[in-house]
mmCIF file of C-alpha atoms and ligand atoms in Angstrom:
data_model
loop_
_atom_site.group_PDB
_atom_site.id
_atom_site.type_symbol
_atom_site.label_atom_id
_atom_site.label_comp_id
_atom_site.label_asym_id
_atom_site.label_seq_id
_atom_site.Cartn_x
_atom_site.Cartn_y
_atom_site.Cartn_z
ATOM 1 C CA UNK A 39 45.029 18.082 10.447
ATOM 2 C CA UNK A 40 42.388 15.599 9.219
ATOM 3 C CA UNK A 41 41.564 15.921 5.521
ATOM 4 C CA UNK A 42 38.340 17.800 4.807
ATOM 5 C CA UNK A 43 35.576 15.423 3.670
ATOM 6 C CA UNK A 44 35.314 15.227 -0.093
ATOM 7 C CA UNK A 45 32.265 17.097 -1.446
ATOM 8 C CA UNK A 46 29.405 14.810 -2.470
ATOM 9 C CA UNK A 47 29.491 14.231 -6.208
ATOM 10 C CA UNK A 48 26.012 15.030 -7.410
ATOM 11 C CA UNK A 49 24.130 13.012 -9.880
ATOM 12 C CA UNK A 50 21.401 14.889 -11.725
ATOM 13 C CA UNK A 51 18.179 13.829 -13.398
ATOM 14 C CA UNK A 52 16.861 16.055 -16.155
ATOM 15 C CA UNK A 53 13.318 15.763 -17.495
ATOM 16 C CA UNK A 54 13.465 16.932 -21.094
ATOM 17 C CA UNK A 55 10.324 18.029 -22.923
ATOM 18 C CA UNK A 56 10.915 16.941 -26.523
ATOM 19 C CA UNK A 57 7.804 18.416 -28.135
ATOM 20 C CA UNK A 58 4.855 16.611 -29.690
ATOM 21 C CA UNK A 59 6.705 14.566 -32.317
ATOM 22 C CA UNK A 60 8.283 16.770 -34.964
ATOM 23 C CA UNK A 61 12.070 16.729 -34.368
ATOM 24 C CA UNK A 62 12.124 20.380 -35.476
ATOM 25 C CA UNK A 63 10.061 21.277 -32.412
ATOM 26 C CA UNK A 64 12.790 20.230 -29.992
ATOM 27 C CA UNK A 65 14.049 23.442 -28.338
ATOM 28 C CA UNK A 66 17.695 24.505 -28.250
ATOM 29 C CA UNK A 67 17.668 24.113 -24.450
ATOM 30 C CA UNK A 68 16.474 20.508 -24.882
ATOM 31 C CA UNK A 69 19.229 19.919 -27.470
ATOM 32 C CA UNK A 70 21.847 21.117 -24.948
ATOM 33 C CA UNK A 71 20.325 18.943 -22.211
ATOM 34 C CA UNK A 72 20.333 15.877 -24.498
ATOM 35 C CA UNK A 73 23.977 16.478 -25.361
ATOM 36 C CA UNK A 74 24.836 16.648 -21.632
ATOM 37 C CA UNK A 75 23.127 13.344 -20.763
ATOM 38 C CA UNK A 76 25.244 10.304 -19.870
ATOM 39 C CA UNK A 77 22.238 7.984 -19.565
ATOM 40 C CA UNK A 78 18.753 8.341 -21.037
ATOM 41 C CA UNK A 79 16.013 6.323 -19.363
ATOM 42 C CA UNK A 80 13.041 5.540 -21.591
ATOM 43 C CA UNK A 81 9.768 3.900 -20.620
ATOM 44 C CA UNK A 82 8.696 1.584 -23.436
ATOM 45 C CA UNK A 83 5.005 0.940 -23.964
ATOM 46 C CA UNK A 84 3.548 -1.836 -26.151
ATOM 47 C CA UNK A 85 4.615 -2.508 -29.740
ATOM 48 C CA UNK A 86 1.636 -0.508 -31.051
ATOM 49 C CA UNK A 87 3.562 2.729 -30.317
ATOM 50 C CA UNK A 88 6.508 1.668 -32.480
ATOM 51 C CA UNK A 89 6.287 4.735 -34.714
ATOM 52 C CA UNK A 90 6.364 7.054 -31.684
ATOM 53 C CA UNK A 91 9.394 5.150 -30.486
ATOM 54 C CA UNK A 92 11.038 5.663 -33.888
ATOM 55 C CA UNK A 93 10.492 9.433 -33.621
ATOM 56 C CA UNK A 94 12.018 9.425 -30.136
ATOM 57 C CA UNK A 95 15.006 7.413 -31.408
ATOM 58 C CA UNK A 96 15.478 9.910 -34.228
ATOM 59 C CA UNK A 97 15.651 12.752 -31.691
ATOM 60 C CA UNK A 98 18.194 10.786 -29.659
ATOM 61 C CA UNK A 99 20.287 9.971 -32.732
ATOM 62 C CA UNK A 100 20.367 13.637 -33.683
ATOM 63 C CA UNK A 101 21.190 15.110 -30.283
ATOM 64 C CA UNK A 102 22.512 12.576 -27.750
ATOM 65 C CA UNK A 103 26.253 11.903 -27.584
ATOM 66 C CA UNK A 104 27.551 8.701 -29.171
ATOM 67 C CA UNK A 105 28.633 7.455 -25.718
ATOM 68 C CA UNK A 106 25.251 8.189 -24.105
ATOM 69 C CA UNK A 107 23.612 4.967 -22.911
ATOM 70 C CA UNK A 108 19.898 4.415 -23.487
ATOM 71 C CA UNK A 109 18.285 2.269 -20.814
ATOM 72 C CA UNK A 110 14.827 0.964 -21.727
ATOM 73 C CA UNK A 111 12.409 0.381 -18.860
ATOM 74 C CA UNK A 112 9.394 -1.843 -19.608
ATOM 75 C CA UNK A 113 6.383 0.301 -18.738
ATOM 76 C CA UNK A 114 4.140 -1.594 -16.304
ATOM 77 C CA UNK A 115 0.653 -2.208 -17.760
ATOM 78 C CA UNK A 116 -2.037 0.239 -16.656
ATOM 79 C CA UNK A 117 -5.151 -1.420 -15.286
ATOM 80 C CA UNK A 118 -7.683 1.386 -15.009
ATOM 81 C CA UNK A 119 -10.987 0.221 -13.572
ATOM 82 C CA UNK A 120 -14.192 2.191 -13.098
ATOM 83 C CA UNK A 121 -14.360 5.711 -11.648
ATOM 84 C CA UNK A 122 -13.870 4.641 -8.028
ATOM 85 C CA UNK A 123 -10.786 2.584 -8.849
ATOM 86 C CA UNK A 124 -9.252 5.129 -11.258
ATOM 87 C CA UNK A 125 -7.228 7.153 -8.726
ATOM 88 C CA UNK A 126 -5.917 4.020 -7.004
ATOM 89 C CA UNK A 127 -4.955 2.408 -10.313
ATOM 90 C CA UNK A 128 -3.055 5.514 -11.474
ATOM 91 C CA UNK A 129 -1.330 5.800 -8.076
ATOM 92 C CA UNK A 130 -0.209 2.189 -8.179
ATOM 93 C CA UNK A 131 1.041 2.594 -11.775
ATOM 94 C CA UNK A 132 3.080 5.654 -10.725
ATOM 95 C CA UNK A 133 4.543 3.715 -7.791
ATOM 96 C CA UNK A 134 5.589 0.847 -10.080
ATOM 97 C CA UNK A 135 7.197 3.242 -12.573
ATOM 98 C CA UNK A 136 8.981 5.098 -9.748
ATOM 99 C CA UNK A 137 10.391 1.831 -8.391
ATOM 100 C CA UNK A 138 11.631 0.833 -11.860
ATOM 101 C CA UNK A 139 13.286 4.214 -12.289
ATOM 102 C CA UNK A 140 14.782 4.203 -8.779
ATOM 103 C CA UNK A 141 16.356 0.812 -9.459
ATOM 104 C CA UNK A 142 17.668 1.972 -12.855
ATOM 105 C CA UNK A 143 19.185 5.112 -11.274
ATOM 106 C CA UNK A 144 20.989 2.995 -8.681
ATOM 107 C CA UNK A 145 22.226 0.520 -11.306
ATOM 108 C CA UNK A 146 23.109 2.898 -14.124
ATOM 109 C CA UNK A 147 23.824 6.435 -12.912
ATOM 110 C CA UNK A 148 27.385 6.824 -11.675
ATOM 111 C CA UNK A 149 28.635 9.609 -9.403
ATOM 112 C CA UNK A 150 28.704 12.904 -11.274
ATOM 113 C CA UNK A 151 26.513 11.455 -14.025
ATOM 114 C CA UNK A 152 23.605 13.171 -15.740
ATOM 115 C CA UNK A 153 20.501 11.067 -16.318
ATOM 116 C CA UNK A 154 17.675 12.170 -18.576
ATOM 117 C CA UNK A 155 14.053 11.222 -19.091
ATOM 118 C CA UNK A 156 12.401 12.261 -22.334
ATOM 119 C CA UNK A 157 8.842 13.528 -22.095
ATOM 120 C CA UNK A 158 6.572 14.060 -25.093
ATOM 121 C CA UNK A 159 5.331 17.636 -25.341
ATOM 122 C CA UNK A 160 5.847 19.597 -22.131
ATOM 123 C CA UNK A 161 6.554 17.783 -18.855
ATOM 124 C CA UNK A 162 4.100 19.960 -16.896
ATOM 125 C CA UNK A 163 1.014 19.102 -18.931
ATOM 126 C CA UNK A 164 -0.883 15.908 -18.088
ATOM 127 C CA UNK A 165 2.259 13.952 -17.577
ATOM 128 C CA UNK A 166 3.226 11.868 -14.575
ATOM 129 C CA UNK A 167 6.978 11.808 -15.272
ATOM 130 C CA UNK A 168 7.679 14.618 -12.808
ATOM 131 C CA UNK A 169 5.793 12.850 -9.984
ATOM 132 C CA UNK A 170 7.439 9.529 -10.864
ATOM 133 C CA UNK A 171 10.912 11.117 -10.951
ATOM 134 C CA UNK A 172 10.395 12.876 -7.594
ATOM 135 C CA UNK A 173 9.262 9.590 -6.022
ATOM 136 C CA UNK A 174 12.187 7.687 -7.573
ATOM 137 C CA UNK A 175 14.889 10.105 -6.402
ATOM 138 C CA UNK A 176 13.346 10.274 -2.914
ATOM 139 C CA UNK A 177 14.114 6.550 -2.601
ATOM 140 C CA UNK A 178 17.650 6.781 -4.040
ATOM 141 C CA UNK A 179 20.629 6.257 -1.706
ATOM 142 C CA UNK A 180 22.218 9.595 -2.677
ATOM 143 C CA UNK A 181 20.835 13.051 -3.603
ATOM 144 C CA UNK A 182 19.637 13.414 -7.200
ATOM 145 C CA UNK A 183 18.351 16.915 -7.950
ATOM 146 C CA UNK A 184 15.639 16.924 -10.634
ATOM 147 C CA UNK A 185 15.557 19.622 -13.334
ATOM 148 C CA UNK A 186 12.883 20.250 -15.953
ATOM 149 C CA UNK A 187 13.398 21.477 -19.512
ATOM 150 C CA UNK A 188 10.114 22.743 -20.996
ATOM 151 C CA UNK A 189 8.860 21.479 -24.343
ATOM 152 C CA UNK A 190 6.389 22.537 -27.016
ATOM 153 C CA UNK A 191 3.119 20.932 -25.888
ATOM 154 C CA UNK A 192 0.538 19.339 -28.153
ATOM 155 C CA UNK A 193 -1.825 22.055 -26.890
ATOM 156 C CA UNK A 194 0.361 24.780 -28.348
ATOM 157 C CA UNK A 195 0.835 22.902 -31.596
ATOM 158 C CA UNK A 196 -2.960 22.472 -31.811
ATOM 159 C CA UNK A 197 -3.601 26.219 -31.585
ATOM 160 C CA UNK A 198 -0.695 27.013 -33.927
ATOM 161 C CA UNK A 199 -1.896 24.566 -36.594
ATOM 162 C CA UNK A 200 -5.418 26.001 -36.468
ATOM 163 C CA UNK A 201 -3.981 29.563 -36.415
ATOM 164 C CA UNK A 202 -6.020 30.539 -33.343
ATOM 165 C CA UNK A 203 -5.098 32.062 -29.997
ATOM 166 C CA UNK A 204 -5.631 29.736 -27.025
ATOM 167 C CA UNK A 205 -7.833 32.237 -25.220
ATOM 168 C CA UNK A 206 -10.296 34.815 -26.469
ATOM 169 C CA UNK A 207 -9.654 38.380 -25.228
ATOM 170 C CA UNK A 208 -9.903 38.406 -21.426
ATOM 171 C CA UNK A 209 -11.625 35.006 -21.428
ATOM 172 C CA UNK A 210 -10.871 31.898 -19.388
ATOM 173 C CA UNK A 211 -9.903 28.465 -20.711
ATOM 174 C CA UNK A 212 -10.370 25.227 -18.779
ATOM 175 C CA UNK A 213 -7.936 22.392 -19.459
ATOM 176 C CA UNK A 214 -9.435 19.018 -18.672
ATOM 177 C CA UNK A 215 -9.736 15.364 -19.646
ATOM 178 C CA UNK A 216 -12.416 13.505 -21.604
ATOM 179 C CA UNK A 217 -13.481 11.829 -18.377
ATOM 180 C CA UNK A 218 -13.948 15.186 -16.601
ATOM 181 C CA UNK A 219 -15.681 16.756 -19.606
ATOM 182 C CA UNK A 220 -18.306 14.018 -19.394
ATOM 183 C CA UNK A 221 -18.899 14.946 -15.733
ATOM 184 C CA UNK A 222 -18.817 18.747 -16.215
ATOM 185 C CA UNK A 223 -19.783 20.114 -19.638
ATOM 186 C CA UNK A 224 -18.367 23.515 -20.706
ATOM 187 C CA UNK A 225 -19.687 26.514 -18.737
ATOM 188 C CA UNK A 226 -20.926 29.195 -21.074
ATOM 189 C CA UNK A 227 -18.148 31.672 -21.878
ATOM 190 C CA UNK A 228 -15.304 29.437 -20.688
ATOM 191 C CA UNK A 229 -13.612 27.573 -23.540
ATOM 192 C CA UNK A 230 -12.314 24.066 -22.846
ATOM 193 C CA UNK A 231 -9.230 22.162 -23.984
ATOM 194 C CA UNK A 232 -9.621 18.400 -23.714
ATOM 195 C CA UNK A 233 -6.833 15.830 -23.384
ATOM 196 C CA UNK A 234 -6.884 12.069 -22.882
ATOM 197 C CA UNK A 235 -10.332 11.559 -24.378
ATOM 198 C CA UNK A 236 -10.566 7.949 -25.466
ATOM 199 C CA UNK A 237 -14.354 8.000 -25.679
ATOM 200 C CA UNK A 238 -15.133 11.101 -27.787
ATOM 201 C CA UNK A 239 -16.842 12.921 -24.903
ATOM 202 C CA UNK A 240 -17.570 15.861 -27.242
ATOM 203 C CA UNK A 241 -20.263 13.759 -28.949
ATOM 204 C CA UNK A 242 -22.341 13.803 -25.749
ATOM 205 C CA UNK A 243 -22.449 17.618 -25.395
ATOM 206 C CA UNK A 244 -25.169 19.985 -26.528
ATOM 207 C CA UNK A 245 -23.333 21.301 -29.622
ATOM 208 C CA UNK A 246 -25.272 24.587 -29.910
ATOM 209 C CA UNK A 247 -22.948 27.631 -30.007
ATOM 210 C CA UNK A 248 -19.768 25.535 -29.731
ATOM 211 C CA UNK A 249 -16.974 25.257 -32.301
ATOM 212 C CA UNK A 250 -14.372 22.504 -32.127
ATOM 213 C CA UNK A 251 -10.703 22.658 -33.151
ATOM 214 C CA UNK A 252 -9.398 19.075 -33.201
ATOM 215 C CA UNK A 253 -5.950 17.648 -33.926
ATOM 216 C CA UNK A 254 -4.495 14.137 -33.896
ATOM 217 C CA UNK A 255 -0.884 12.908 -34.127
ATOM 218 C CA UNK A 256 0.150 16.586 -34.086
ATOM 219 C CA UNK A 257 3.717 17.118 -35.217
ATOM 220 C CA UNK A 258 3.982 13.664 -36.796
ATOM 221 C CA UNK A 259 3.684 12.688 -40.485
ATOM 222 C CA UNK A 260 0.137 11.422 -39.756
ATOM 223 C CA UNK A 261 -1.131 14.736 -38.399
ATOM 224 C CA UNK A 262 -4.915 15.278 -38.784
ATOM 225 C CA UNK A 263 -6.805 18.553 -38.308
ATOM 226 C CA UNK A 264 -10.552 19.216 -38.350
ATOM 227 C CA UNK A 265 -12.372 22.388 -37.249
ATOM 228 C CA UNK A 266 -15.891 23.740 -37.440
ATOM 229 C CA UNK A 267 -19.202 24.003 -35.617
ATOM 230 C CA UNK A 268 -19.395 21.052 -33.212
ATOM 231 C CA UNK A 269 -22.759 19.955 -34.618
ATOM 232 C CA UNK A 270 -21.280 19.550 -38.097
ATOM 233 C CA UNK A 271 -17.717 18.469 -37.268
ATOM 234 C CA UNK A 272 -18.376 15.867 -34.543
ATOM 235 C CA UNK A 273 -19.335 13.088 -36.985
ATOM 236 C CA UNK A 274 -16.385 13.846 -39.261
ATOM 237 C CA UNK A 275 -13.985 13.678 -36.297
ATOM 238 C CA UNK A 276 -15.461 10.401 -35.018
ATOM 239 C CA UNK A 277 -15.037 8.832 -38.474
ATOM 240 C CA UNK A 278 -11.481 10.187 -38.978
ATOM 241 C CA UNK A 279 -10.509 9.015 -35.491
ATOM 242 C CA UNK A 280 -11.885 5.515 -36.006
ATOM 243 C CA UNK A 281 -10.202 5.123 -39.402
ATOM 244 C CA UNK A 282 -6.817 6.375 -38.134
ATOM 245 C CA UNK A 283 -6.996 4.316 -34.970
ATOM 246 C CA UNK A 284 -7.750 1.142 -36.940
ATOM 247 C CA UNK A 285 -4.887 1.878 -39.353
ATOM 248 C CA UNK A 286 -2.232 2.838 -36.769
ATOM 249 C CA UNK A 287 -3.357 0.886 -33.696
ATOM 250 C CA UNK A 288 -3.230 3.935 -31.402
ATOM 251 C CA UNK A 289 -4.612 7.449 -31.238
ATOM 252 C CA UNK A 290 -3.329 10.684 -29.705
ATOM 253 C CA UNK A 291 -5.732 13.586 -30.100
ATOM 254 C CA UNK A 292 -6.777 16.740 -28.291
ATOM 255 C CA UNK A 293 -9.219 19.537 -28.989
ATOM 256 C CA UNK A 294 -10.411 23.001 -28.058
ATOM 257 C CA UNK A 295 -14.128 23.687 -27.618
ATOM 258 C CA UNK A 296 -14.802 27.388 -28.182
ATOM 259 C CA UNK A 297 -18.016 29.306 -27.546
ATOM 260 C CA UNK A 298 -19.156 31.052 -30.722
ATOM 261 C CA UNK A 299 -19.798 34.754 -30.717
HETATM 262 C C1 SAM B 57 -0.180 11.975 -21.118
HETATM 263 S S1 SAM B 57 -0.746 13.357 -22.049
HETATM 264 C C2 SAM B 57 0.776 14.127 -22.427
HETATM 265 C C3 SAM B 57 0.674 15.544 -22.936
HETATM 266 C C4 SAM B 57 2.038 16.142 -23.227
HETATM 267 N N1 SAM B 57 2.802 16.305 -22.003
HETATM 268 C C5 SAM B 57 1.993 17.470 -23.969
HETATM 269 O O1 SAM B 57 2.538 18.468 -23.477
HETATM 270 O O2 SAM B 57 1.445 17.504 -25.085
HETATM 271 C C6 SAM B 57 -1.184 12.530 -23.516
HETATM 272 C C7 SAM B 57 -2.353 13.227 -24.171
HETATM 273 O O3 SAM B 57 -1.879 14.433 -24.744
HETATM 274 C C8 SAM B 57 -2.475 14.626 -26.009
HETATM 275 N N2 SAM B 57 -1.396 14.547 -27.005
HETATM 276 C C9 SAM B 57 -0.110 14.276 -26.759
HETATM 277 N N3 SAM B 57 0.614 14.309 -27.888
HETATM 278 C C10 SAM B 57 -0.245 14.622 -28.877
HETATM 279 C C11 SAM B 57 -0.110 14.813 -30.271
HETATM 280 N N4 SAM B 57 1.083 14.700 -30.870
HETATM 281 N N5 SAM B 57 -1.206 15.154 -30.979
HETATM 282 C C12 SAM B 57 -2.410 15.292 -30.370
HETATM 283 N N6 SAM B 57 -2.605 15.119 -29.059
HETATM 284 C C13 SAM B 57 -1.535 14.786 -28.315
HETATM 285 C C14 SAM B 57 -3.530 13.539 -26.162
HETATM 286 O O4 SAM B 57 -4.736 14.020 -25.605
HETATM 287 C C15 SAM B 57 -2.966 12.429 -25.318
HETATM 288 O O5 SAM B 57 -3.988 11.565 -24.877
#
């Protein structure tokens, strides 16, 4: 009788949300997933994010096994043009990252191995890693199921630090980007959370009846928090942002705009 074919030995790729920066905000599920990883793939941005890289390395040192290999992938530069070109530029950047990851999976992930990608905050919130991973495994020569481990997002750390609920009773919250906020200001009654705002879009809103809850570098030693009526707080935030950005070379901030009353 011919021997039964051997079962395919699955590789796995796990996307691990590691929280917004504070190693204490890494969940126990993420700790288990880190300990199970044979290879961790990390996308490295420019040198200006060295302190973020140090926080990520600290998390790896604490939780990855000593024999876990860390494979650094040089993040392709993002060339984002004007509005019309934005979608194309992001799509092409995702494709380049997916190709890098696909190649790294083929080169580095052996049969039965567990690969991991670390994602700041939660992988489901304004993060392309899931799309990039799906595209990468689709091009791999063998099946690689993708799993996701949730993380504490910067959004949830923002509301926790300001001691506020995300939504008012029965009310809606829109989650958007600085770019979209500039196109569509907050509708009355619907609060707005804004991510990826490099151009302080809140300064171009009518501030009447709006409060702002702002946070930068949440969960890191440089954390900054400012809250108050938008009319009064906007200038303070712009100044704090500019000073911190000049000092550190990069800025990560997000905010909630809440209707008063
Ligand atoms: C690509 S998104 C990633 C969000 C992430 N997946 C999360 O769950 O927090 C990056 C944006 O998230 C926000 N962000 C991420 N980490 C942050 C932090 N530690 N403090 C403040 N904002 C942060 C900023 O708006 C930044 O531009």
